[in-house]
């Protein structure tokens, strides 16, 4: 973490996350108070929402109501977050596996913020290109789409269209899938 990122996390009104448990652990490690400030970003994909609910149930997480948005672990929709930002709240997006929108979720939130004239700022890490990509609103594609293709599915004609960026992440350990990923 950079000094600037720690400062942003301490000063923002809310911390938006794609993985609540991982973010709590991270905030504890870097000694950031997150009580009442953590908002779980609700996935817009029905399959991802079902998977998230299944993981929460398996972890024994109660989805009771709370005074804080997203505190019940059901997640807060993108439009509500955009509305809160437009209302003057400040937020930081944290993802557990890397730069938001590059190897993790959040690109739909960034796109909606841009569409609603909400200012999005990146707190740069070691790569200026990745920082710029994380806030530009360009369509992103991860290796999950490639895995679907490797398993006989179709990515679609626009997946590698003009203006898109592909992040492959780690290559599969399975030789057949890895070969398809590299094609």
Short mmCIF file of N, CA and C in Angstrom, two decimals:
data_model
loop_
_atom_site.label_atom_id
_atom_site.label_comp_id
_atom_site.label_asym_id
_atom_site.label_seq_id
_atom_site.Cartn_x
_atom_site.Cartn_y
_atom_site.Cartn_z
N UNK A 1 0.83 -1.19 0.00
CA UNK A 1 0.00 0.00 0.00
C UNK A 1 0.86 1.24 0.00
N UNK A 2 0.43 2.22 -0.76
CA UNK A 2 1.13 3.50 -0.75
C UNK A 2 0.58 4.35 0.39
N UNK A 3 1.33 5.36 0.78
CA UNK A 3 0.87 6.29 1.81
C UNK A 3 -0.42 6.95 1.36
N UNK A 4 -0.50 7.30 0.07
CA UNK A 4 -1.70 7.94 -0.45
C UNK A 4 -2.92 7.01 -0.35
N UNK A 5 -2.76 5.74 -0.67
CA UNK A 5 -3.90 4.83 -0.61
C UNK A 5 -4.38 4.65 0.83
N UNK A 6 -3.47 4.60 1.77
CA UNK A 6 -3.86 4.51 3.18
C UNK A 6 -4.63 5.76 3.61
N UNK A 7 -4.16 6.92 3.14
CA UNK A 7 -4.83 8.18 3.46
C UNK A 7 -6.25 8.20 2.88
N UNK A 8 -6.40 7.75 1.64
CA UNK A 8 -7.73 7.71 1.00
C UNK A 8 -8.66 6.78 1.77
N UNK A 9 -8.17 5.61 2.15
CA UNK A 9 -9.00 4.65 2.89
C UNK A 9 -9.42 5.19 4.26
N UNK A 10 -8.55 5.95 4.89
CA UNK A 10 -8.89 6.52 6.20
C UNK A 10 -9.89 7.67 6.08
N UNK A 11 -9.83 8.43 4.99
CA UNK A 11 -10.62 9.64 4.89
C UNK A 11 -11.95 9.50 4.16
N UNK A 12 -12.13 8.46 3.37
CA UNK A 12 -13.38 8.33 2.61
C UNK A 12 -14.54 7.98 3.53
N UNK A 13 -15.76 8.33 3.07
CA UNK A 13 -16.96 8.02 3.86
C UNK A 13 -17.24 6.53 3.89
N UNK A 14 -17.10 5.86 2.74
CA UNK A 14 -17.40 4.44 2.62
C UNK A 14 -16.30 3.73 1.84
N UNK A 15 -16.15 2.45 2.15
CA UNK A 15 -15.23 1.59 1.41
C UNK A 15 -16.09 0.55 0.69
N UNK A 16 -16.12 0.62 -0.63
CA UNK A 16 -16.89 -0.30 -1.45
C UNK A 16 -15.99 -1.50 -1.76
N UNK A 17 -16.53 -2.70 -1.58
CA UNK A 17 -15.70 -3.89 -1.80
C UNK A 17 -16.44 -4.92 -2.64
N UNK A 18 -15.68 -5.78 -3.28
CA UNK A 18 -16.25 -6.89 -4.05
C UNK A 18 -16.22 -8.17 -3.24
N UNK A 19 -15.41 -8.21 -2.18
CA UNK A 19 -15.32 -9.38 -1.32
C UNK A 19 -15.21 -8.88 0.12
N UNK A 20 -16.32 -8.94 0.83
CA UNK A 20 -16.42 -8.36 2.17
C UNK A 20 -15.42 -8.97 3.15
N UNK A 21 -15.33 -10.30 3.20
CA UNK A 21 -14.44 -10.95 4.17
C UNK A 21 -12.97 -10.63 3.90
N UNK A 22 -12.57 -10.67 2.64
CA UNK A 22 -11.18 -10.35 2.29
C UNK A 22 -10.86 -8.89 2.61
N UNK A 23 -11.82 -8.01 2.37
CA UNK A 23 -11.59 -6.59 2.64
C UNK A 23 -11.50 -6.32 4.14
N UNK A 24 -12.35 -6.98 4.93
CA UNK A 24 -12.26 -6.83 6.39
C UNK A 24 -10.88 -7.26 6.88
N UNK A 25 -10.42 -8.41 6.40
CA UNK A 25 -9.10 -8.90 6.81
C UNK A 25 -8.01 -7.91 6.43
N UNK A 26 -8.10 -7.38 5.22
CA UNK A 26 -7.11 -6.41 4.75
C UNK A 26 -7.14 -5.14 5.59
N UNK A 27 -8.33 -4.63 5.89
CA UNK A 27 -8.45 -3.41 6.70
C UNK A 27 -7.89 -3.64 8.11
N UNK A 28 -8.07 -4.83 8.64
CA UNK A 28 -7.49 -5.15 9.96
C UNK A 28 -5.97 -5.16 9.90
N UNK A 29 -5.41 -5.72 8.84
CA UNK A 29 -3.95 -5.80 8.69
C UNK A 29 -3.33 -4.40 8.62
N UNK A 30 -3.97 -3.49 7.87
CA UNK A 30 -3.41 -2.15 7.71
C UNK A 30 -3.98 -1.15 8.70
N UNK A 31 -4.76 -1.66 9.67
CA UNK A 31 -5.29 -0.87 10.78
C UNK A 31 -6.14 0.32 10.31
N UNK A 32 -7.11 0.01 9.42
CA UNK A 32 -8.06 1.01 8.95
C UNK A 32 -9.41 0.71 9.59
N UNK A 33 -10.00 1.71 10.25
CA UNK A 33 -11.32 1.54 10.86
C UNK A 33 -12.37 1.49 9.76
N UNK A 34 -13.11 0.38 9.69
CA UNK A 34 -14.12 0.23 8.65
C UNK A 34 -15.52 0.07 9.22
N UNK A 35 -15.68 0.18 10.52
CA UNK A 35 -16.98 -0.01 11.17
C UNK A 35 -18.02 0.94 10.57
N UNK A 36 -19.08 0.36 10.02
CA UNK A 36 -20.16 1.15 9.43
C UNK A 36 -19.80 1.80 8.11
N UNK A 37 -18.64 1.49 7.56
CA UNK A 37 -18.18 2.12 6.32
C UNK A 37 -18.03 1.15 5.17
N UNK A 38 -18.18 -0.14 5.40
CA UNK A 38 -17.93 -1.14 4.37
C UNK A 38 -19.22 -1.46 3.61
N UNK A 39 -19.17 -1.31 2.29
CA UNK A 39 -20.32 -1.59 1.43
C UNK A 39 -19.95 -2.69 0.45
N UNK A 40 -20.69 -3.78 0.50
CA UNK A 40 -20.50 -4.88 -0.45
C UNK A 40 -21.16 -4.49 -1.77
N UNK A 41 -20.39 -4.46 -2.86
CA UNK A 41 -20.92 -4.16 -4.18
C UNK A 41 -21.70 -5.36 -4.68
N UNK A 42 -22.96 -5.15 -4.97
CA UNK A 42 -23.81 -6.23 -5.47
C UNK A 42 -23.49 -6.47 -6.93
N UNK A 43 -23.24 -7.71 -7.26
CA UNK A 43 -22.97 -8.06 -8.65
C UNK A 43 -24.24 -7.92 -9.46
N UNK A 44 -24.09 -7.51 -10.71
CA UNK A 44 -25.26 -7.38 -11.58
C UNK A 44 -25.56 -8.67 -12.32
N UNK A 45 -24.62 -9.59 -12.31
CA UNK A 45 -24.83 -10.88 -12.98
C UNK A 45 -25.63 -11.80 -12.07
N UNK A 46 -26.75 -12.35 -12.55
CA UNK A 46 -27.53 -13.27 -11.72
C UNK A 46 -26.72 -14.46 -11.23
N UNK A 47 -25.85 -15.00 -12.07
CA UNK A 47 -25.02 -16.14 -11.68
C UNK A 47 -24.05 -15.74 -10.57
N UNK A 48 -23.46 -14.56 -10.70
CA UNK A 48 -22.52 -14.09 -9.68
C UNK A 48 -23.25 -13.80 -8.37
N UNK A 49 -24.46 -13.24 -8.44
CA UNK A 49 -25.25 -12.98 -7.23
C UNK A 49 -25.60 -14.29 -6.53
N UNK A 50 -25.97 -15.31 -7.30
CA UNK A 50 -26.30 -16.62 -6.72
C UNK A 50 -25.06 -17.23 -6.05
N UNK A 51 -23.91 -17.11 -6.72
CA UNK A 51 -22.67 -17.65 -6.16
C UNK A 51 -22.31 -16.90 -4.88
N UNK A 52 -22.47 -15.58 -4.88
CA UNK A 52 -22.17 -14.77 -3.70
C UNK A 52 -23.08 -15.18 -2.53
N UNK A 53 -24.36 -15.36 -2.79
CA UNK A 53 -25.30 -15.76 -1.75
C UNK A 53 -24.94 -17.14 -1.20
N UNK A 54 -24.57 -18.06 -2.09
CA UNK A 54 -24.17 -19.41 -1.68
C UNK A 54 -22.94 -19.35 -0.78
N UNK A 55 -21.93 -18.56 -1.16
CA UNK A 55 -20.72 -18.43 -0.36
C UNK A 55 -21.03 -17.85 1.01
N UNK A 56 -21.92 -16.85 1.06
CA UNK A 56 -22.28 -16.24 2.34
C UNK A 56 -23.00 -17.25 3.24
N UNK A 57 -23.92 -18.02 2.66
CA UNK A 57 -24.63 -19.04 3.45
C UNK A 57 -23.65 -20.08 4.00
N UNK A 58 -22.72 -20.52 3.14
CA UNK A 58 -21.74 -21.52 3.58
C UNK A 58 -20.82 -20.99 4.66
N UNK A 59 -20.58 -19.67 4.64
CA UNK A 59 -19.73 -19.05 5.65
C UNK A 59 -20.50 -18.75 6.93
N UNK A 60 -21.83 -19.02 6.92
CA UNK A 60 -22.65 -18.78 8.09
C UNK A 60 -22.95 -17.32 8.33
N UNK A 61 -22.91 -16.51 7.26
CA UNK A 61 -23.16 -15.08 7.39
C UNK A 61 -24.65 -14.83 7.40
N UNK A 62 -25.09 -14.08 8.40
CA UNK A 62 -26.49 -13.72 8.53
C UNK A 62 -26.79 -12.54 7.62
N UNK A 63 -27.88 -12.59 6.89
CA UNK A 63 -28.22 -11.49 5.99
C UNK A 63 -29.34 -10.64 6.58
N UNK A 64 -29.26 -10.38 7.90
CA UNK A 64 -30.27 -9.55 8.55
C UNK A 64 -30.05 -8.09 8.18
N UNK A 65 -31.05 -7.27 8.45
CA UNK A 65 -30.96 -5.86 8.06
C UNK A 65 -30.02 -5.11 9.00
N UNK A 66 -29.58 -3.94 8.53
CA UNK A 66 -28.63 -3.13 9.28
C UNK A 66 -28.87 -1.66 8.98
N UNK A 67 -28.24 -0.81 9.75
CA UNK A 67 -28.36 0.63 9.53
C UNK A 67 -27.43 1.13 8.44
N UNK A 68 -26.49 0.31 7.98
CA UNK A 68 -25.50 0.74 7.02
C UNK A 68 -25.74 0.07 5.68
N UNK A 69 -25.55 0.81 4.58
CA UNK A 69 -25.76 0.20 3.26
C UNK A 69 -24.78 -0.94 3.03
N UNK A 70 -25.31 -2.08 2.63
CA UNK A 70 -24.44 -3.22 2.32
C UNK A 70 -23.96 -3.98 3.53
N UNK A 71 -24.29 -3.52 4.73
CA UNK A 71 -23.81 -4.16 5.95
C UNK A 71 -24.42 -5.55 6.13
N UNK A 72 -25.59 -5.79 5.52
CA UNK A 72 -26.24 -7.09 5.66
C UNK A 72 -25.66 -8.13 4.71
N UNK A 73 -24.60 -7.77 3.96
CA UNK A 73 -23.89 -8.67 3.06
C UNK A 73 -24.66 -9.02 1.79
N UNK A 74 -25.87 -8.48 1.62
CA UNK A 74 -26.60 -8.77 0.39
C UNK A 74 -26.05 -7.92 -0.75
N UNK A 75 -25.38 -6.88 -0.41
CA UNK A 75 -24.78 -6.01 -1.41
C UNK A 75 -25.67 -4.84 -1.75
N UNK A 76 -25.03 -3.81 -2.24
CA UNK A 76 -25.72 -2.59 -2.66
C UNK A 76 -25.56 -2.46 -4.16
N UNK A 77 -26.65 -2.14 -4.83
CA UNK A 77 -26.62 -2.00 -6.28
C UNK A 77 -25.81 -0.80 -6.74
N UNK A 78 -25.35 -0.88 -7.96
CA UNK A 78 -24.52 0.16 -8.54
C UNK A 78 -25.22 1.51 -8.54
N UNK A 79 -26.50 1.54 -8.91
CA UNK A 79 -27.20 2.83 -8.98
C UNK A 79 -27.28 3.50 -7.61
N UNK A 80 -27.49 2.72 -6.56
CA UNK A 80 -27.54 3.32 -5.22
C UNK A 80 -26.19 3.92 -4.84
N UNK A 81 -25.11 3.24 -5.20
CA UNK A 81 -23.77 3.77 -4.91
C UNK A 81 -23.55 5.05 -5.69
N UNK A 82 -23.92 5.06 -6.97
CA UNK A 82 -23.78 6.27 -7.79
C UNK A 82 -24.59 7.41 -7.18
N UNK A 83 -25.81 7.12 -6.73
CA UNK A 83 -26.65 8.14 -6.11
C UNK A 83 -25.99 8.70 -4.85
N UNK A 84 -25.38 7.83 -4.05
CA UNK A 84 -24.69 8.28 -2.84
C UNK A 84 -23.51 9.18 -3.20
N UNK A 85 -22.78 8.81 -4.24
CA UNK A 85 -21.66 9.63 -4.69
C UNK A 85 -22.14 10.99 -5.21
N UNK A 86 -23.21 10.98 -5.97
CA UNK A 86 -23.78 12.23 -6.47
C UNK A 86 -24.30 13.10 -5.33
N UNK A 87 -24.66 12.46 -4.22
CA UNK A 87 -25.13 13.18 -3.04
C UNK A 87 -24.00 13.73 -2.18
N UNK A 88 -22.77 13.54 -2.62
CA UNK A 88 -21.64 14.13 -1.91
C UNK A 88 -20.80 13.19 -1.07
N UNK A 89 -21.15 11.91 -1.04
CA UNK A 89 -20.36 10.95 -0.28
C UNK A 89 -19.07 10.61 -1.04
N UNK A 90 -18.03 10.28 -0.30
CA UNK A 90 -16.79 9.85 -0.93
C UNK A 90 -16.60 8.37 -0.67
N UNK A 91 -16.07 7.66 -1.65
CA UNK A 91 -15.91 6.21 -1.53
C UNK A 91 -14.61 5.76 -2.16
N UNK A 92 -14.10 4.65 -1.64
CA UNK A 92 -12.93 3.99 -2.21
C UNK A 92 -13.35 2.58 -2.58
N UNK A 93 -12.98 2.13 -3.76
CA UNK A 93 -13.29 0.77 -4.22
C UNK A 93 -12.07 -0.10 -3.96
N UNK A 94 -12.29 -1.20 -3.22
CA UNK A 94 -11.21 -2.12 -2.87
C UNK A 94 -11.57 -3.50 -3.40
N UNK A 95 -10.63 -4.13 -4.06
CA UNK A 95 -10.83 -5.50 -4.54
C UNK A 95 -9.68 -6.36 -4.02
N UNK A 96 -9.94 -7.63 -3.74
CA UNK A 96 -8.95 -8.46 -3.06
C UNK A 96 -7.82 -8.98 -3.93
N UNK A 97 -7.98 -9.01 -5.23
CA UNK A 97 -6.97 -9.68 -6.05
C UNK A 97 -6.24 -8.78 -7.02
N UNK A 98 -6.30 -7.50 -6.81
CA UNK A 98 -5.56 -6.62 -7.71
C UNK A 98 -6.27 -5.31 -7.92
N UNK A 99 -5.89 -4.64 -8.98
CA UNK A 99 -6.46 -3.34 -9.30
C UNK A 99 -7.93 -3.49 -9.66
N UNK A 100 -8.80 -2.68 -9.03
CA UNK A 100 -10.23 -2.75 -9.39
C UNK A 100 -10.42 -2.60 -10.89
N UNK A 101 -11.31 -3.40 -11.43
CA UNK A 101 -11.69 -3.38 -12.85
C UNK A 101 -10.71 -4.09 -13.75
N UNK A 102 -9.55 -4.47 -13.29
CA UNK A 102 -8.58 -5.14 -14.15
C UNK A 102 -8.63 -6.64 -13.91
N UNK A 103 -8.41 -7.11 -12.71
CA UNK A 103 -8.52 -8.54 -12.44
C UNK A 103 -9.69 -8.84 -11.54
N UNK A 104 -10.43 -7.82 -11.20
CA UNK A 104 -11.54 -7.92 -10.26
C UNK A 104 -12.73 -7.14 -10.77
N UNK A 105 -13.79 -7.22 -10.01
CA UNK A 105 -15.01 -6.51 -10.37
C UNK A 105 -14.87 -5.00 -10.21
N UNK A 106 -15.92 -4.31 -10.59
CA UNK A 106 -15.95 -2.88 -10.40
C UNK A 106 -16.06 -2.07 -11.67
N UNK A 107 -15.81 -2.70 -12.83
CA UNK A 107 -15.82 -1.92 -14.07
C UNK A 107 -17.21 -1.36 -14.38
N UNK A 108 -18.27 -2.10 -14.03
CA UNK A 108 -19.63 -1.57 -14.27
C UNK A 108 -19.89 -0.35 -13.39
N UNK A 109 -19.39 -0.36 -12.17
CA UNK A 109 -19.54 0.79 -11.28
C UNK A 109 -18.82 2.00 -11.87
N UNK A 110 -17.59 1.80 -12.33
CA UNK A 110 -16.83 2.90 -12.93
C UNK A 110 -17.55 3.43 -14.16
N UNK A 111 -18.05 2.54 -15.02
CA UNK A 111 -18.78 2.97 -16.22
C UNK A 111 -20.01 3.79 -15.86
N UNK A 112 -20.76 3.37 -14.83
CA UNK A 112 -21.96 4.11 -14.41
C UNK A 112 -21.60 5.45 -13.79
N UNK A 113 -20.50 5.49 -13.05
CA UNK A 113 -20.04 6.77 -12.50
C UNK A 113 -19.72 7.75 -13.62
N UNK A 114 -19.00 7.29 -14.62
CA UNK A 114 -18.64 8.15 -15.75
C UNK A 114 -19.90 8.60 -16.47
N UNK A 115 -20.84 7.69 -16.70
CA UNK A 115 -22.09 8.03 -17.40
C UNK A 115 -22.92 9.05 -16.61
N UNK A 116 -22.75 9.08 -15.29
CA UNK A 116 -23.50 10.01 -14.44
C UNK A 116 -22.67 11.21 -13.99
N UNK A 117 -21.57 11.45 -14.69
CA UNK A 117 -20.68 12.59 -14.40
C UNK A 117 -20.16 12.60 -12.97
N UNK A 118 -19.90 11.41 -12.44
CA UNK A 118 -19.28 11.29 -11.12
C UNK A 118 -17.79 11.13 -11.35
N UNK A 119 -16.99 11.96 -10.72
CA UNK A 119 -15.55 11.93 -10.89
C UNK A 119 -14.97 10.65 -10.30
N UNK A 120 -14.13 9.97 -11.08
CA UNK A 120 -13.47 8.74 -10.65
C UNK A 120 -11.96 9.00 -10.69
N UNK A 121 -11.30 8.69 -9.59
CA UNK A 121 -9.86 8.93 -9.47
C UNK A 121 -9.18 7.62 -9.12
N UNK A 122 -8.06 7.36 -9.74
CA UNK A 122 -7.28 6.17 -9.42
C UNK A 122 -6.18 6.55 -8.43
N UNK A 123 -5.94 5.66 -7.48
CA UNK A 123 -4.80 5.82 -6.59
C UNK A 123 -3.73 4.90 -7.16
N UNK A 124 -2.80 5.47 -7.93
CA UNK A 124 -1.87 4.64 -8.72
C UNK A 124 -1.02 3.70 -7.90
N UNK A 125 -0.79 2.56 -8.52
CA UNK A 125 0.16 1.59 -7.99
C UNK A 125 1.42 1.68 -8.84
N UNK A 126 2.08 0.55 -9.08
CA UNK A 126 3.33 0.58 -9.82
C UNK A 126 3.18 0.77 -11.33
N UNK A 127 1.96 0.68 -11.86
CA UNK A 127 1.78 0.78 -13.31
C UNK A 127 0.78 1.88 -13.67
N UNK A 128 1.24 2.89 -14.37
CA UNK A 128 0.36 3.98 -14.79
C UNK A 128 -0.68 3.50 -15.78
N UNK A 129 -0.33 2.54 -16.64
CA UNK A 129 -1.27 2.01 -17.63
C UNK A 129 -2.43 1.33 -16.92
N UNK A 130 -2.14 0.49 -15.95
CA UNK A 130 -3.19 -0.21 -15.22
C UNK A 130 -4.06 0.78 -14.45
N UNK A 131 -3.45 1.79 -13.85
CA UNK A 131 -4.22 2.81 -13.12
C UNK A 131 -5.18 3.53 -14.06
N UNK A 132 -4.70 3.90 -15.24
CA UNK A 132 -5.55 4.59 -16.22
C UNK A 132 -6.68 3.67 -16.69
N UNK A 133 -6.37 2.42 -16.96
CA UNK A 133 -7.40 1.47 -17.41
C UNK A 133 -8.48 1.26 -16.36
N UNK A 134 -8.10 1.30 -15.08
CA UNK A 134 -9.06 1.01 -14.02
C UNK A 134 -10.15 2.07 -13.89
N UNK A 135 -9.91 3.28 -14.41
CA UNK A 135 -10.90 4.34 -14.25
C UNK A 135 -11.42 4.89 -15.58
N UNK A 136 -11.01 4.32 -16.71
CA UNK A 136 -11.39 4.90 -18.00
C UNK A 136 -12.77 4.45 -18.48
N UNK A 137 -13.30 3.38 -17.92
CA UNK A 137 -14.62 2.91 -18.33
C UNK A 137 -14.62 2.03 -19.55
N UNK A 138 -13.44 1.66 -20.06
CA UNK A 138 -13.36 0.78 -21.23
C UNK A 138 -13.85 -0.61 -20.86
N UNK A 139 -14.48 -1.31 -21.81
CA UNK A 139 -14.93 -2.68 -21.51
C UNK A 139 -13.74 -3.57 -21.17
N UNK A 140 -13.90 -4.38 -20.16
CA UNK A 140 -12.84 -5.30 -19.73
C UNK A 140 -13.31 -6.72 -19.91
N UNK A 141 -12.38 -7.61 -20.17
CA UNK A 141 -12.69 -9.02 -20.31
C UNK A 141 -11.64 -9.80 -19.55
N UNK A 142 -12.04 -10.75 -18.75
CA UNK A 142 -11.09 -11.54 -17.97
C UNK A 142 -10.95 -12.93 -18.57
N UNK A 143 -10.08 -13.71 -17.97
CA UNK A 143 -9.86 -15.06 -18.48
C UNK A 143 -11.06 -15.97 -18.23
N UNK A 144 -12.07 -15.54 -17.46
CA UNK A 144 -13.27 -16.35 -17.29
C UNK A 144 -13.97 -16.54 -18.63
N UNK A 145 -13.99 -15.49 -19.44
CA UNK A 145 -14.59 -15.61 -20.76
C UNK A 145 -13.78 -16.57 -21.63
N UNK A 146 -12.46 -16.53 -21.46
CA UNK A 146 -11.61 -17.46 -22.21
C UNK A 146 -11.86 -18.89 -21.77
N UNK A 147 -12.06 -19.10 -20.48
CA UNK A 147 -12.33 -20.44 -19.99
C UNK A 147 -13.64 -20.97 -20.56
N UNK A 148 -14.63 -20.08 -20.70
CA UNK A 148 -15.89 -20.49 -21.30
C UNK A 148 -15.66 -20.93 -22.74
N UNK A 149 -14.81 -20.20 -23.46
CA UNK A 149 -14.48 -20.55 -24.84
C UNK A 149 -13.75 -21.89 -24.88
N UNK A 150 -12.81 -22.07 -23.96
CA UNK A 150 -12.02 -23.31 -23.93
C UNK A 150 -12.90 -24.52 -23.65
N UNK A 151 -13.99 -24.28 -22.94
CA UNK A 151 -14.90 -25.38 -22.61
C UNK A 151 -16.04 -25.50 -23.61
N UNK A 152 -15.88 -24.90 -24.78
CA UNK A 152 -16.86 -25.05 -25.85
C UNK A 152 -17.84 -23.91 -25.97
N UNK A 153 -17.77 -22.92 -25.07
CA UNK A 153 -18.69 -21.77 -25.13
C UNK A 153 -18.22 -20.76 -26.15
N UNK A 154 -18.95 -19.69 -26.25
CA UNK A 154 -18.63 -18.63 -27.20
C UNK A 154 -18.46 -17.31 -26.45
N UNK A 155 -17.43 -16.56 -26.79
CA UNK A 155 -17.19 -15.27 -26.15
C UNK A 155 -18.06 -14.20 -26.76
N UNK A 156 -18.31 -14.25 -28.03
CA UNK A 156 -19.11 -13.22 -28.68
C UNK A 156 -18.25 -12.31 -29.54
N UNK A 157 -18.85 -11.76 -30.54
CA UNK A 157 -18.11 -10.99 -31.54
C UNK A 157 -17.53 -9.70 -30.98
N UNK A 158 -18.13 -9.12 -29.94
CA UNK A 158 -17.65 -7.83 -29.45
C UNK A 158 -16.64 -7.95 -28.33
N UNK A 159 -16.29 -9.15 -27.89
CA UNK A 159 -15.40 -9.30 -26.76
C UNK A 159 -14.05 -8.63 -26.99
N UNK A 160 -13.52 -8.72 -28.18
CA UNK A 160 -12.24 -8.10 -28.48
C UNK A 160 -12.42 -6.92 -29.42
N UNK A 161 -13.54 -6.24 -29.31
CA UNK A 161 -13.85 -5.13 -30.19
C UNK A 161 -12.98 -3.92 -29.95
N UNK A 162 -13.12 -2.95 -30.79
CA UNK A 162 -12.37 -1.71 -30.69
C UNK A 162 -12.61 -1.07 -29.33
N UNK A 163 -11.54 -0.64 -28.69
CA UNK A 163 -11.65 0.04 -27.41
C UNK A 163 -11.68 -0.88 -26.21
N UNK A 164 -11.63 -2.19 -26.43
CA UNK A 164 -11.66 -3.09 -25.29
C UNK A 164 -10.25 -3.43 -24.84
N UNK A 165 -10.15 -3.91 -23.63
CA UNK A 165 -8.88 -4.31 -23.06
C UNK A 165 -9.05 -5.71 -22.51
N UNK A 166 -8.09 -6.57 -22.74
CA UNK A 166 -8.15 -7.94 -22.25
C UNK A 166 -7.10 -8.13 -21.17
N UNK A 167 -7.52 -8.68 -20.04
CA UNK A 167 -6.59 -9.06 -18.98
C UNK A 167 -6.70 -10.56 -18.81
N UNK A 168 -5.65 -11.27 -19.08
CA UNK A 168 -5.68 -12.72 -19.04
C UNK A 168 -5.49 -13.31 -17.67
N UNK A 169 -4.96 -12.57 -16.73
CA UNK A 169 -4.72 -13.13 -15.41
C UNK A 169 -3.71 -14.26 -15.49
N UNK A 170 -3.81 -15.21 -14.60
CA UNK A 170 -2.92 -16.34 -14.61
C UNK A 170 -3.41 -17.36 -15.63
N UNK A 171 -2.46 -17.96 -16.32
CA UNK A 171 -2.81 -19.03 -17.25
C UNK A 171 -3.21 -20.27 -16.49
N UNK A 172 -4.06 -21.06 -17.07
CA UNK A 172 -4.53 -22.29 -16.45
C UNK A 172 -3.37 -23.27 -16.28
N UNK A 173 -3.48 -24.06 -15.22
CA UNK A 173 -2.49 -25.11 -15.00
C UNK A 173 -2.71 -26.29 -15.94
N UNK A 174 -3.93 -26.42 -16.47
CA UNK A 174 -4.27 -27.51 -17.38
C UNK A 174 -3.76 -27.17 -18.78
N UNK A 175 -2.94 -28.03 -19.33
CA UNK A 175 -2.26 -27.78 -20.60
C UNK A 175 -3.23 -27.49 -21.74
N UNK A 176 -4.32 -28.23 -21.84
CA UNK A 176 -5.28 -28.04 -22.93
C UNK A 176 -5.93 -26.66 -22.84
N UNK A 177 -6.35 -26.30 -21.65
CA UNK A 177 -6.98 -24.99 -21.47
C UNK A 177 -5.96 -23.88 -21.69
N UNK A 178 -4.74 -24.06 -21.17
CA UNK A 178 -3.69 -23.05 -21.33
C UNK A 178 -3.39 -22.82 -22.80
N UNK A 179 -3.32 -23.91 -23.60
CA UNK A 179 -3.07 -23.79 -25.03
C UNK A 179 -4.18 -22.97 -25.71
N UNK A 180 -5.42 -23.22 -25.33
CA UNK A 180 -6.55 -22.46 -25.90
C UNK A 180 -6.49 -21.00 -25.48
N UNK A 181 -6.09 -20.75 -24.22
CA UNK A 181 -5.97 -19.37 -23.76
C UNK A 181 -4.95 -18.58 -24.56
N UNK A 182 -3.87 -19.26 -24.94
CA UNK A 182 -2.80 -18.58 -25.66
C UNK A 182 -3.07 -18.41 -27.15
N UNK A 183 -4.05 -19.13 -27.68
CA UNK A 183 -4.37 -18.99 -29.09
C UNK A 183 -5.01 -17.72 -29.33
#
